[in-house]
Amino acid sequence: MSFLVDSVIMFTSQVLFFGFGWLFFMRQLFKDYEIRQYVVQVVFSITFAFSCTMFELIIFEILGAMSSTSRYFHWKLNLYVILLVLIFVVPFYIGYFVVSNIRLLQRQKLLFACMVWFTFMYFFWKLGDPFPILSPKHGILSIEQLISRVGVIGVTLMALLSGFGAVNCPYTYMSYFLRNVTDSDILALERRLLQTMDMIVSKKKRIAMTRRQMYQRGEDQNKQTGFWGMIKSVTSTPPGSENLSLIQQEVDALEELSRQLFLETVDLQSTKERIEYSKTFKGKYFNFLGYFFSIYCVWKIFMVKFWSQHISFILVGIIIVTSIRGLLITLTKFFYAISSSKSSNVIVLVLAQIMGMYFVSSVLLMRMSMPLEYRSIVTEVLGELQFNFYHRWFDVIFLVSALSSILFLYLAHKQAPEKQMSL
Amino acid sequence: MASLDRVKVLVLGDSGVGKSSLVHLLCQNQVLGNPSWTVGCSVDVRVQDYKEGTPEEKTYYIELWDVGGSVGCASSIKSTRAVFYNSVNGIMLVHDLTNKKSSQNLYRWSLEALNKDSSPTGVIVSNGSDYDREQFAENPVPLLLIGTKFDQIPENKRNEVLTRTAFLSEDFNAEEINLDCTNPRYLAAGTSNAVKLSRFFDKVIEKRYFTRDPSQMTGFTDRKRFNFKSLHYD
């Protein structure tokens, strides 16, 4: 009886998550595009729903919410479904949509999509070889094999993103790092940009005028017939053409300059907006959070084991929520930056794949942050994976990513004020 | 001064609709071979014979300012773009006939360009972002609606699409042209498209040089208006 009640609860929550994913897709990701292939939206929402359900099950585990047998059952069910989606459904559809964008392969779409999927499976399987994740007790098609590979990809992704986020978040929000930008700086840059545009326009007018004159003269020259006309057309070179290529080169250089100026102006504007935001209440709150999390992240970088158990548990909840939110925001920004009406389907599916793998590996890694008594369910369900391997792998990649982000941001920060001084 | 003689026409529209291809076709009479993302703004010049064939024929150079980006982008990009919207004499609104959203976004594009108050840092001050048909009816800036990728619409959907664009051109009080930027025959001399294009440019030149407009204002005036949303939103 209680199993039925639990199942109903799980099912309703899954429907809710599905609806949220659907709305997010429609309102945020695809708000500039027409949704012609509903299957993409469905696949995205399913991936999102089952990923969130996994987190929900962890919370239930900690709270002791449902009976342990039904929890175990739902864990297994959820895991099978999400592995099915991440390994079979999403890659197949990615292949299918990529193939349908290429005109040459239009006729045998399904065949080529299957070929792409088999290639993916081959590399996916090969991924397991260099890592110590194969334990000889389990067969080829066991769930441990699949999860271990998904885990490796997802953990690498997570570590890269966390490392970068750990460094970038304080850099972005902490006012200590914000360069001082005044209105007059922006005005000066804008004036330079408009001047450059004016120069481009006047040079293009000259080119257009010269071309038109050449065209008209060309017509006159064509009218000249006879012997004398032929001699004339051989010896005289149109006076404008050498100048033209010179002016065209100047125009190209000026256009490149205008692009640079535009990007610099955008950069200054966004810095100014960040400064203004930091003065608001919300901004101050995030500033404080930035300090707090930067301390936590520095702590993590130096891997202090003291007290980590119980404080980490509270932070597990916060980290889940903020990482889901952060991931969705990052995915949205990334999507806007690179998508076009042709590739939008493929990109959304790739994002769904990343999201699913990210969430699955979050579960793997969360085991590290959970107090001992709750680790059992994760260990039981996921079988005998070498968890320590994942933790160490995460730490290594996290460290590498954080250090290279520090280097990268340091260089970028150093370069910018120099650029400003040269204006 | 050169700036006194300028006739400036903005080319606005969503990312990827074909503005750069269109501008290249209009100015160089050639198809653009390798379109790439427009960063910032790219300008090109078209030589236009005003009142061609009549004794008052005169040659003007029309600047086509192709502003890149999308309506939903970061506000820092929007504030920077606003710099290009100064003293505009005409606007070409470009949308993709295969993508309905690009047509809907044209309302926001036109409002972004026309509602701009020329304040020093280019910050957009708008009088409300609702579409208001009355404002477009008495708009001092001539508009032209251009639909691209016409060849990619299957035969059976053409009527539906053309009805939709007819509504759009009514809303903007503008003429409409539907073409494919990779095929110059759509704008060949003598076609109705070419005639509409010439008419638009002539109107732009007339408004610029031959009407006594005390304020060379290019935006909407800010009298309080009765706002009502367009009925043609899908």
Short mmCIF file of C-alpha atoms in Angstrom, two decimals, chain A residues 141-300:
data_model
loop_
_atom_site.label_atom_id
_atom_site.label_comp_id
_atom_site.label_asym_id
_atom_site.label_seq_id
_atom_site.Cartn_x
_atom_site.Cartn_y
_atom_site.Cartn_z
CA LEU A 141 26.32 -5.08 -20.43
CA SER A 142 25.95 -4.44 -16.75
CA ILE A 143 24.76 -1.20 -15.40
CA GLU A 144 28.11 -0.56 -13.76
CA GLN A 145 29.83 -0.40 -17.13
CA LEU A 146 27.46 2.24 -18.42
CA ILE A 147 27.38 4.33 -15.29
CA SER A 148 31.12 4.27 -14.93
CA ARG A 149 31.62 5.74 -18.37
CA VAL A 150 28.89 8.32 -17.98
CA GLY A 151 30.44 9.10 -14.66
CA VAL A 152 33.87 9.76 -16.11
CA ILE A 153 32.57 12.19 -18.71
CA GLY A 154 30.26 13.91 -16.28
CA VAL A 155 32.85 14.18 -13.52
CA THR A 156 35.36 15.74 -15.90
CA LEU A 157 32.76 18.26 -17.00
CA MET A 158 31.76 19.04 -13.44
CA ALA A 159 35.33 19.49 -12.31
CA LEU A 160 36.12 21.81 -15.21
CA LEU A 161 33.03 23.91 -14.61
CA SER A 162 33.46 23.96 -10.81
CA GLY A 163 37.10 24.92 -11.10
CA PHE A 164 36.31 27.76 -13.43
CA GLY A 165 33.25 28.80 -11.42
CA ALA A 166 35.18 28.76 -8.16
CA VAL A 167 37.58 31.31 -9.56
CA ASN A 168 35.25 33.28 -11.79
CA CYS A 169 32.44 33.77 -9.28
CA PRO A 170 34.41 35.79 -6.78
CA TYR A 171 36.15 37.63 -9.60
CA THR A 172 32.82 38.67 -11.10
CA TYR A 173 30.98 39.60 -7.96
CA MET A 174 33.56 40.93 -5.64
CA SER A 175 33.88 44.67 -6.01
CA TYR A 176 37.57 44.50 -5.25
CA PHE A 177 38.18 43.37 -8.78
CA LEU A 178 35.92 45.75 -10.64
CA ARG A 179 37.85 48.28 -12.70
CA ASN A 180 36.71 51.82 -12.41
CA VAL A 181 34.72 52.89 -15.48
CA THR A 182 33.34 56.38 -15.91
CA ASP A 183 30.76 57.70 -18.32
CA SER A 184 33.36 59.81 -20.09
CA ASP A 185 35.43 56.68 -20.84
CA ILE A 186 32.45 55.14 -22.57
CA LEU A 187 31.62 58.37 -24.39
CA ALA A 188 35.17 58.68 -25.69
CA LEU A 189 35.11 55.14 -27.02
CA GLU A 190 31.72 55.64 -28.64
CA ARG A 191 32.94 58.80 -30.33
CA ARG A 192 35.94 56.92 -31.70
CA LEU A 193 33.66 54.16 -32.94
CA LEU A 194 31.42 56.61 -34.79
CA GLN A 195 34.42 58.40 -36.27
CA THR A 196 35.72 55.10 -37.57
CA MET A 197 32.33 54.32 -39.08
CA ASP A 198 32.32 57.75 -40.76
CA MET A 199 35.73 57.09 -42.26
CA ILE A 200 34.57 53.73 -43.56
CA VAL A 201 31.52 55.37 -45.11
CA SER A 202 33.48 58.10 -46.88
CA LYS A 203 35.97 55.59 -48.29
CA LYS A 204 33.19 53.34 -49.49
CA LYS A 205 31.55 56.30 -51.17
CA ARG A 206 34.76 56.96 -53.02
CA ILE A 207 34.95 53.35 -54.10
CA ALA A 208 31.34 53.41 -55.26
CA MET A 209 31.83 56.64 -57.14
CA THR A 210 35.03 55.41 -58.82
CA ARG A 211 33.41 52.12 -59.77
CA ARG A 212 30.43 53.91 -61.25
CA GLN A 213 32.69 56.19 -63.28
CA MET A 214 34.68 53.23 -64.49
CA TYR A 215 31.49 51.45 -65.46
CA GLN A 216 30.22 54.43 -67.40
CA ARG A 217 33.60 54.96 -69.03
CA GLY A 218 33.68 51.26 -69.79
CA GLU A 219 30.47 51.68 -71.72
CA ASP A 220 31.95 54.60 -73.62
CA GLN A 221 35.03 52.57 -74.36
CA ASN A 222 32.93 49.75 -75.69
CA LYS A 223 31.37 52.15 -78.11
CA GLN A 224 34.78 52.91 -79.62
CA THR A 225 35.19 50.64 -82.60
CA GLY A 226 37.71 50.31 -85.30
CA PHE A 227 41.45 50.11 -85.37
CA TRP A 228 42.14 53.23 -83.37
CA GLY A 229 39.72 52.21 -80.68
CA MET A 230 41.40 48.85 -80.28
CA ILE A 231 44.84 50.41 -79.87
CA LYS A 232 43.51 52.86 -77.33
CA SER A 233 41.86 50.21 -75.19
CA VAL A 234 45.09 48.21 -75.03
CA THR A 235 47.37 51.03 -73.98
CA SER A 236 45.23 52.98 -71.57
CA THR A 237 44.68 51.52 -68.13
CA PRO A 238 41.73 52.74 -66.14
CA PRO A 239 43.21 55.22 -63.66
CA GLY A 240 40.93 54.26 -60.83
CA SER A 241 41.63 50.57 -60.43
CA GLU A 242 44.98 50.70 -58.64
CA ASN A 243 43.61 53.24 -56.23
CA LEU A 244 40.59 51.04 -55.65
CA SER A 245 42.49 48.11 -54.25
CA LEU A 246 44.44 50.44 -51.98
CA ILE A 247 41.28 52.04 -50.65
CA GLN A 248 39.70 48.62 -50.22
CA GLN A 249 42.61 47.54 -48.03
CA GLU A 250 42.21 50.65 -45.93
CA VAL A 251 38.50 49.90 -45.60
CA ASP A 252 39.21 46.35 -44.44
CA ALA A 253 41.59 47.62 -41.78
CA LEU A 254 39.09 50.22 -40.62
CA GLU A 255 36.33 47.63 -40.42
CA GLU A 256 38.49 45.43 -38.23
CA LEU A 257 39.16 48.45 -36.03
CA SER A 258 35.45 49.23 -35.77
CA ARG A 259 34.76 45.68 -34.61
CA GLN A 260 37.43 45.95 -31.94
CA LEU A 261 36.08 49.28 -30.75
CA PHE A 262 32.57 47.89 -30.64
CA LEU A 263 33.64 44.95 -28.48
CA GLU A 264 35.62 47.20 -26.17
CA THR A 265 32.63 49.48 -25.74
CA VAL A 266 30.42 46.51 -24.91
CA ASP A 267 32.98 45.40 -22.35
CA LEU A 268 33.07 48.83 -20.70
CA GLN A 269 29.28 49.03 -20.66
CA SER A 270 28.95 45.65 -18.97
CA THR A 271 31.60 46.58 -16.40
CA LYS A 272 29.71 49.80 -15.68
CA GLU A 273 26.51 47.84 -15.26
CA ARG A 274 28.22 45.42 -12.90
CA ILE A 275 29.47 48.34 -10.83
CA GLU A 276 25.96 49.77 -10.63
CA TYR A 277 24.56 46.37 -9.75
CA SER A 278 27.08 45.96 -6.97
CA LYS A 279 25.73 49.08 -5.33
CA THR A 280 22.22 47.70 -5.12
CA PHE A 281 20.98 45.55 -2.27
CA LYS A 282 20.89 42.41 -4.38
CA GLY A 283 24.39 43.14 -5.55
CA LYS A 284 25.68 43.53 -2.02
CA TYR A 285 24.06 40.23 -1.06
CA PHE A 286 25.78 38.42 -3.91
CA ASN A 287 29.00 40.18 -3.07
CA PHE A 288 28.83 38.72 0.41
CA LEU A 289 28.02 35.29 -1.01
CA GLY A 290 30.96 35.70 -3.32
CA TYR A 291 33.33 36.21 -0.40
CA PHE A 292 31.75 33.28 1.43
CA PHE A 293 31.96 30.88 -1.47
CA SER A 294 35.40 32.00 -2.43
CA ILE A 295 36.59 31.10 1.04
CA TYR A 296 34.85 27.74 0.75
CA CYS A 297 36.39 27.13 -2.63
CA VAL A 298 39.88 28.08 -1.48
CA TRP A 299 39.34 25.67 1.38
CA LYS A 300 38.35 22.98 -1.09
#
